[in-house]
């Protein structure tokens, strides 16, 4: 009985701490389970997320020569924990990529065709991996669901809670709305990851520089409009990346 009281007391402290500091209450196994469910939802939604069915050599090349190369970075701490996987989504209008918990990274054909170097793609991939490693999605979920979800998961009273969360969250591109702090942190970690690879550490800025040089930031368009609606100002990110590189 005293043990149960102690457990409830400790959980109470956890709840107070979680609500005040924004702590992430999901475990790695929760993230993996959540990622598998998101991946299943994405693959079943062929209208919104049509998986690339073209030349299989394209996917194999990107996975082997860029994605796996970035994952070799010793700065990526959960590469042996999460089942990191990359998939290509067939949509030439979308200049974007995104990641979901547990190591699932999705890249649109639009950004693949737009980027003009492997390094630029490595920078984007490093950024998305950082969202996974830094657990940005489940941080937002922890904050959004508050005390009720924290208590339910902590006590183990509702084993299907993670499944319910995925079902409630999945819908369009809402999942991509990281905070400015999340995006800045992911840019920073992309630099750290690439430092120990064959790619230029600051490759994360190449995409933004191309957007600037092509005048796409001011011209807009469907693909870039969606990107700008879910990401901070590209020019500011170029400047921030340059500052980080100077400090290396």
mmCIF file of C-alpha atoms in Angstrom:
data_model
loop_
_atom_site.group_PDB
_atom_site.id
_atom_site.type_symbol
_atom_site.label_atom_id
_atom_site.label_comp_id
_atom_site.label_asym_id
_atom_site.label_seq_id
_atom_site.Cartn_x
_atom_site.Cartn_y
_atom_site.Cartn_z
ATOM 1 C CA UNK A 1 0.000 0.000 0.000
ATOM 2 C CA UNK A 2 2.828 2.376 0.903
ATOM 3 C CA UNK A 3 4.494 1.570 -2.435
ATOM 4 C CA UNK A 4 1.315 2.516 -4.318
ATOM 5 C CA UNK A 5 1.131 5.801 -2.417
ATOM 6 C CA UNK A 6 4.775 6.494 -3.189
ATOM 7 C CA UNK A 7 4.169 5.753 -6.878
ATOM 8 C CA UNK A 8 1.231 8.162 -6.974
ATOM 9 C CA UNK A 9 3.317 10.777 -5.171
ATOM 10 C CA UNK A 10 6.151 10.424 -7.677
ATOM 11 C CA UNK A 11 3.711 10.575 -10.591
ATOM 12 C CA UNK A 12 2.250 13.740 -9.096
ATOM 13 C CA UNK A 13 5.713 15.284 -9.093
ATOM 14 C CA UNK A 14 6.165 14.131 -12.701
ATOM 15 C CA UNK A 15 2.922 15.802 -13.739
ATOM 16 C CA UNK A 16 3.824 19.090 -12.056
ATOM 17 C CA UNK A 17 7.297 19.002 -13.602
ATOM 18 C CA UNK A 18 5.969 18.056 -17.029
ATOM 19 C CA UNK A 19 3.464 20.869 -17.081
ATOM 20 C CA UNK A 20 5.959 23.463 -15.876
ATOM 21 C CA UNK A 21 9.015 22.468 -17.932
ATOM 22 C CA UNK A 22 7.524 20.883 -21.046
ATOM 23 C CA UNK A 23 9.124 17.509 -20.338
ATOM 24 C CA UNK A 24 8.472 14.709 -22.846
ATOM 25 C CA UNK A 25 6.688 11.814 -21.150
ATOM 26 C CA UNK A 26 6.816 9.400 -24.102
ATOM 27 C CA UNK A 27 9.358 6.567 -24.081
ATOM 28 C CA UNK A 28 11.439 5.463 -27.057
ATOM 29 C CA UNK A 29 9.137 2.462 -27.464
ATOM 30 C CA UNK A 30 6.153 4.838 -27.517
ATOM 31 C CA UNK A 31 7.847 6.848 -30.258
ATOM 32 C CA UNK A 32 8.552 3.720 -32.301
ATOM 33 C CA UNK A 33 4.964 2.518 -31.911
ATOM 34 C CA UNK A 34 3.651 5.943 -32.835
ATOM 35 C CA UNK A 35 5.940 6.136 -35.873
ATOM 36 C CA UNK A 36 4.754 2.770 -37.187
ATOM 37 C CA UNK A 37 1.153 3.908 -36.905
ATOM 38 C CA UNK A 38 1.850 7.212 -38.624
ATOM 39 C CA UNK A 39 3.682 5.352 -41.404
ATOM 40 C CA UNK A 40 0.719 3.030 -41.846
ATOM 41 C CA UNK A 41 -1.678 5.988 -42.021
ATOM 42 C CA UNK A 42 0.541 7.741 -44.562
ATOM 43 C CA UNK A 43 0.807 4.669 -46.791
ATOM 44 C CA UNK A 44 -2.940 4.097 -46.641
ATOM 45 C CA UNK A 45 -3.661 7.697 -47.617
ATOM 46 C CA UNK A 46 -2.568 7.352 -51.251
ATOM 47 C CA UNK A 47 -4.356 10.518 -52.339
ATOM 48 C CA UNK A 48 -2.516 12.814 -49.928
ATOM 49 C CA UNK A 49 0.740 10.846 -49.749
ATOM 50 C CA UNK A 50 1.284 8.825 -52.950
ATOM 51 C CA UNK A 51 4.428 6.759 -52.433
ATOM 52 C CA UNK A 52 6.961 7.067 -55.267
ATOM 53 C CA UNK A 53 6.666 4.096 -57.640
ATOM 54 C CA UNK A 54 9.216 5.185 -60.244
ATOM 55 C CA UNK A 55 12.747 3.944 -60.816
ATOM 56 C CA UNK A 56 13.691 1.936 -57.688
ATOM 57 C CA UNK A 57 17.325 2.892 -58.270
ATOM 58 C CA UNK A 58 16.460 6.482 -57.324
ATOM 59 C CA UNK A 59 15.231 5.541 -53.875
ATOM 60 C CA UNK A 60 18.059 3.056 -53.385
ATOM 61 C CA UNK A 61 20.691 5.632 -54.342
ATOM 62 C CA UNK A 62 19.338 8.307 -52.008
ATOM 63 C CA UNK A 63 18.950 5.849 -49.151
ATOM 64 C CA UNK A 64 22.412 4.305 -49.514
ATOM 65 C CA UNK A 65 24.519 7.306 -50.516
ATOM 66 C CA UNK A 66 22.896 10.139 -48.583
ATOM 67 C CA UNK A 67 20.413 8.994 -45.926
ATOM 68 C CA UNK A 68 22.572 6.181 -44.551
ATOM 69 C CA UNK A 69 25.698 8.335 -44.808
ATOM 70 C CA UNK A 70 24.137 10.993 -42.591
ATOM 71 C CA UNK A 71 22.998 8.300 -40.140
ATOM 72 C CA UNK A 72 26.631 7.234 -39.675
ATOM 73 C CA UNK A 73 27.281 10.439 -37.739
ATOM 74 C CA UNK A 74 28.236 9.633 -34.120
ATOM 75 C CA UNK A 75 26.220 12.692 -33.108
ATOM 76 C CA UNK A 76 23.024 10.809 -33.979
ATOM 77 C CA UNK A 77 22.489 9.035 -30.680
ATOM 78 C CA UNK A 78 19.392 6.955 -31.422
ATOM 79 C CA UNK A 79 20.385 5.391 -34.746
ATOM 80 C CA UNK A 80 20.522 1.994 -33.027
ATOM 81 C CA UNK A 81 17.252 2.619 -31.166
ATOM 82 C CA UNK A 82 14.870 3.924 -33.812
ATOM 83 C CA UNK A 83 14.241 1.941 -37.027
ATOM 84 C CA UNK A 84 15.268 4.834 -39.271
ATOM 85 C CA UNK A 85 13.618 4.591 -42.686
ATOM 86 C CA UNK A 86 13.327 6.930 -45.637
ATOM 87 C CA UNK A 87 10.484 7.113 -48.145
ATOM 88 C CA UNK A 88 9.800 9.283 -51.185
ATOM 89 C CA UNK A 89 6.381 10.838 -51.772
ATOM 90 C CA UNK A 90 5.367 11.562 -55.368
ATOM 91 C CA UNK A 91 4.386 15.228 -55.458
ATOM 92 C CA UNK A 92 6.424 17.511 -57.690
ATOM 93 C CA UNK A 93 4.769 20.677 -56.372
ATOM 94 C CA UNK A 94 5.893 20.201 -52.784
ATOM 95 C CA UNK A 95 9.295 21.616 -51.863
ATOM 96 C CA UNK A 96 9.318 19.873 -48.536
ATOM 97 C CA UNK A 97 10.243 16.905 -46.362
ATOM 98 C CA UNK A 98 8.983 15.820 -42.967
ATOM 99 C CA UNK A 99 9.591 13.271 -40.223
ATOM 100 C CA UNK A 100 7.411 11.490 -37.689
ATOM 101 C CA UNK A 101 8.402 9.922 -34.355
ATOM 102 C CA UNK A 102 10.477 6.770 -34.313
ATOM 103 C CA UNK A 103 12.731 7.527 -37.276
ATOM 104 C CA UNK A 104 10.457 7.787 -40.320
ATOM 105 C CA UNK A 105 11.553 10.446 -42.825
ATOM 106 C CA UNK A 106 9.557 11.392 -45.940
ATOM 107 C CA UNK A 107 10.908 13.408 -48.853
ATOM 108 C CA UNK A 108 8.768 14.860 -51.638
ATOM 109 C CA UNK A 109 9.838 14.479 -55.264
ATOM 110 C CA UNK A 110 9.362 18.236 -55.585
ATOM 111 C CA UNK A 111 12.311 19.030 -53.339
ATOM 112 C CA UNK A 112 14.376 16.169 -54.789
ATOM 113 C CA UNK A 113 14.041 17.658 -58.266
ATOM 114 C CA UNK A 114 14.607 21.194 -57.019
ATOM 115 C CA UNK A 115 17.830 20.670 -55.079
ATOM 116 C CA UNK A 116 20.988 20.769 -57.171
ATOM 117 C CA UNK A 117 23.451 18.804 -55.028
ATOM 118 C CA UNK A 118 23.684 15.770 -52.769
ATOM 119 C CA UNK A 119 24.984 18.026 -50.013
ATOM 120 C CA UNK A 120 21.811 20.133 -50.122
ATOM 121 C CA UNK A 121 19.696 17.000 -49.709
ATOM 122 C CA UNK A 122 21.978 15.795 -46.900
ATOM 123 C CA UNK A 123 21.343 19.092 -45.114
ATOM 124 C CA UNK A 124 17.578 18.605 -45.397
ATOM 125 C CA UNK A 125 17.829 14.990 -44.223
ATOM 126 C CA UNK A 126 20.018 15.996 -41.275
ATOM 127 C CA UNK A 127 17.409 18.581 -40.317
ATOM 128 C CA UNK A 128 14.580 16.028 -40.400
ATOM 129 C CA UNK A 129 16.587 13.467 -38.438
ATOM 130 C CA UNK A 130 17.143 16.152 -35.806
ATOM 131 C CA UNK A 131 13.368 16.538 -35.399
ATOM 132 C CA UNK A 132 13.270 12.810 -34.604
ATOM 133 C CA UNK A 133 16.331 12.760 -32.347
ATOM 134 C CA UNK A 134 15.215 15.829 -30.409
ATOM 135 C CA UNK A 135 11.705 14.337 -30.158
ATOM 136 C CA UNK A 136 9.968 17.518 -31.225
ATOM 137 C CA UNK A 137 6.678 15.884 -32.236
ATOM 138 C CA UNK A 138 6.114 14.103 -28.927
ATOM 139 C CA UNK A 139 7.144 17.228 -27.030
ATOM 140 C CA UNK A 140 4.281 19.035 -28.748
ATOM 141 C CA UNK A 141 1.923 16.136 -28.073
ATOM 142 C CA UNK A 142 2.903 16.061 -24.379
ATOM 143 C CA UNK A 143 2.164 19.770 -24.118
ATOM 144 C CA UNK A 144 -1.064 19.603 -26.116
ATOM 145 C CA UNK A 145 -2.621 16.706 -24.199
ATOM 146 C CA UNK A 146 -1.595 17.957 -20.770
ATOM 147 C CA UNK A 147 -2.212 16.328 -17.393
ATOM 148 C CA UNK A 148 -4.814 13.789 -18.533
ATOM 149 C CA UNK A 149 -2.571 12.080 -21.078
ATOM 150 C CA UNK A 150 0.479 12.294 -18.801
ATOM 151 C CA UNK A 151 -1.382 10.591 -15.951
ATOM 152 C CA UNK A 152 -2.904 7.931 -18.208
ATOM 153 C CA UNK A 153 0.425 6.953 -19.761
ATOM 154 C CA UNK A 154 2.358 7.187 -16.496
ATOM 155 C CA UNK A 155 -0.088 4.882 -14.694
ATOM 156 C CA UNK A 156 -0.431 2.531 -17.658
ATOM 157 C CA UNK A 157 -4.211 2.688 -17.339
ATOM 158 C CA UNK A 158 -4.850 2.973 -21.068
ATOM 159 C CA UNK A 159 -2.558 0.847 -23.272
ATOM 160 C CA UNK A 160 -4.342 2.072 -26.415
ATOM 161 C CA UNK A 161 -3.642 5.729 -25.599
ATOM 162 C CA UNK A 162 -0.795 6.072 -28.119
ATOM 163 C CA UNK A 163 -2.966 4.567 -30.865
ATOM 164 C CA UNK A 164 -5.743 7.018 -30.065
ATOM 165 C CA UNK A 165 -3.320 9.938 -30.167
ATOM 166 C CA UNK A 166 -2.096 9.002 -33.639
ATOM 167 C CA UNK A 167 -5.659 8.625 -34.901
ATOM 168 C CA UNK A 168 -6.555 12.064 -33.544
ATOM 169 C CA UNK A 169 -3.438 13.805 -34.810
ATOM 170 C CA UNK A 170 -3.198 12.386 -38.306
ATOM 171 C CA UNK A 171 -4.624 14.819 -40.807
ATOM 172 C CA UNK A 172 -3.059 16.796 -43.637
ATOM 173 C CA UNK A 173 0.158 18.669 -42.981
ATOM 174 C CA UNK A 174 -0.655 19.846 -39.462
ATOM 175 C CA UNK A 175 2.046 17.544 -38.149
ATOM 176 C CA UNK A 176 4.679 19.679 -39.882
ATOM 177 C CA UNK A 177 4.039 22.766 -37.791
ATOM 178 C CA UNK A 178 7.182 22.778 -35.670
ATOM 179 C CA UNK A 179 7.920 25.820 -33.552
ATOM 180 C CA UNK A 180 10.585 28.344 -34.492
ATOM 181 C CA UNK A 181 12.722 26.968 -31.662
ATOM 182 C CA UNK A 182 12.309 23.422 -33.038
ATOM 183 C CA UNK A 183 13.380 24.523 -36.517
ATOM 184 C CA UNK A 184 16.384 26.447 -35.213
ATOM 185 C CA UNK A 185 17.469 23.490 -33.106
ATOM 186 C CA UNK A 186 17.123 21.109 -36.058
ATOM 187 C CA UNK A 187 19.228 23.398 -38.262
ATOM 188 C CA UNK A 188 21.858 23.449 -35.530
ATOM 189 C CA UNK A 189 21.897 19.675 -35.173
ATOM 190 C CA UNK A 190 22.039 19.177 -38.939
ATOM 191 C CA UNK A 191 25.342 21.059 -38.845
ATOM 192 C CA UNK A 192 26.578 18.851 -35.997
ATOM 193 C CA UNK A 193 25.568 15.658 -37.781
ATOM 194 C CA UNK A 194 27.202 16.594 -41.079
ATOM 195 C CA UNK A 195 30.505 17.605 -39.484
ATOM 196 C CA UNK A 196 31.585 13.971 -39.335
ATOM 197 C CA UNK A 197 30.349 13.060 -42.834
ATOM 198 C CA UNK A 198 31.635 13.738 -46.339
ATOM 199 C CA UNK A 199 29.131 16.569 -46.677
ATOM 200 C CA UNK A 200 29.706 20.254 -45.945
ATOM 201 C CA UNK A 201 28.473 20.934 -42.377
ATOM 202 C CA UNK A 202 26.433 23.959 -43.431
ATOM 203 C CA UNK A 203 24.584 22.127 -46.211
ATOM 204 C CA UNK A 204 21.276 22.790 -44.461
ATOM 205 C CA UNK A 205 21.398 26.365 -45.790
ATOM 206 C CA UNK A 206 21.821 25.390 -49.462
ATOM 207 C CA UNK A 207 18.075 24.895 -49.929
ATOM 208 C CA UNK A 208 17.299 28.319 -48.458
ATOM 209 C CA UNK A 209 19.998 29.967 -50.561
ATOM 210 C CA UNK A 210 18.550 28.434 -53.719
ATOM 211 C CA UNK A 211 15.071 29.666 -52.783
ATOM 212 C CA UNK A 212 16.533 33.143 -52.309
ATOM 213 C CA UNK A 213 18.596 33.117 -55.500
ATOM 214 C CA UNK A 214 15.680 31.819 -57.579
ATOM 215 C CA UNK A 215 13.391 34.512 -56.197
ATOM 216 C CA UNK A 216 10.916 31.904 -54.977
ATOM 217 C CA UNK A 217 10.553 33.470 -51.538
ATOM 218 C CA UNK A 218 8.952 36.578 -53.021
ATOM 219 C CA UNK A 219 7.194 34.862 -55.952
ATOM 220 C CA UNK A 220 5.503 32.215 -53.865
ATOM 221 C CA UNK A 221 3.654 29.373 -55.574
ATOM 222 C CA UNK A 222 1.901 26.297 -54.182
ATOM 223 C CA UNK A 223 4.970 24.362 -53.089
ATOM 224 C CA UNK A 224 6.859 27.235 -51.514
ATOM 225 C CA UNK A 225 3.711 28.706 -49.937
ATOM 226 C CA UNK A 226 3.133 25.465 -48.039
ATOM 227 C CA UNK A 227 6.761 25.383 -46.948
ATOM 228 C CA UNK A 228 6.740 28.991 -45.735
ATOM 229 C CA UNK A 229 3.506 28.408 -43.830
ATOM 230 C CA UNK A 230 5.163 25.724 -41.687
ATOM 231 C CA UNK A 231 8.742 27.037 -41.452
ATOM 232 C CA UNK A 232 10.522 30.216 -40.292
ATOM 233 C CA UNK A 233 11.943 32.832 -42.675
ATOM 234 C CA UNK A 234 14.582 31.210 -44.953
ATOM 235 C CA UNK A 235 16.774 34.338 -44.975
ATOM 236 C CA UNK A 236 16.940 34.358 -41.185
ATOM 237 C CA UNK A 237 17.890 30.688 -41.272
ATOM 238 C CA UNK A 238 20.730 31.366 -43.707
ATOM 239 C CA UNK A 239 22.076 34.039 -41.365
ATOM 240 C CA UNK A 240 21.711 31.797 -38.315
ATOM 241 C CA UNK A 241 23.518 28.957 -40.082
ATOM 242 C CA UNK A 242 26.378 31.268 -41.073
ATOM 243 C CA UNK A 243 26.718 32.373 -37.452
ATOM 244 C CA UNK A 244 26.848 28.759 -36.264
ATOM 245 C CA UNK A 245 29.464 27.875 -38.881
ATOM 246 C CA UNK A 246 31.626 30.811 -37.814
ATOM 247 C CA UNK A 247 31.553 29.501 -34.255
ATOM 248 C CA UNK A 248 32.789 26.019 -35.235
#
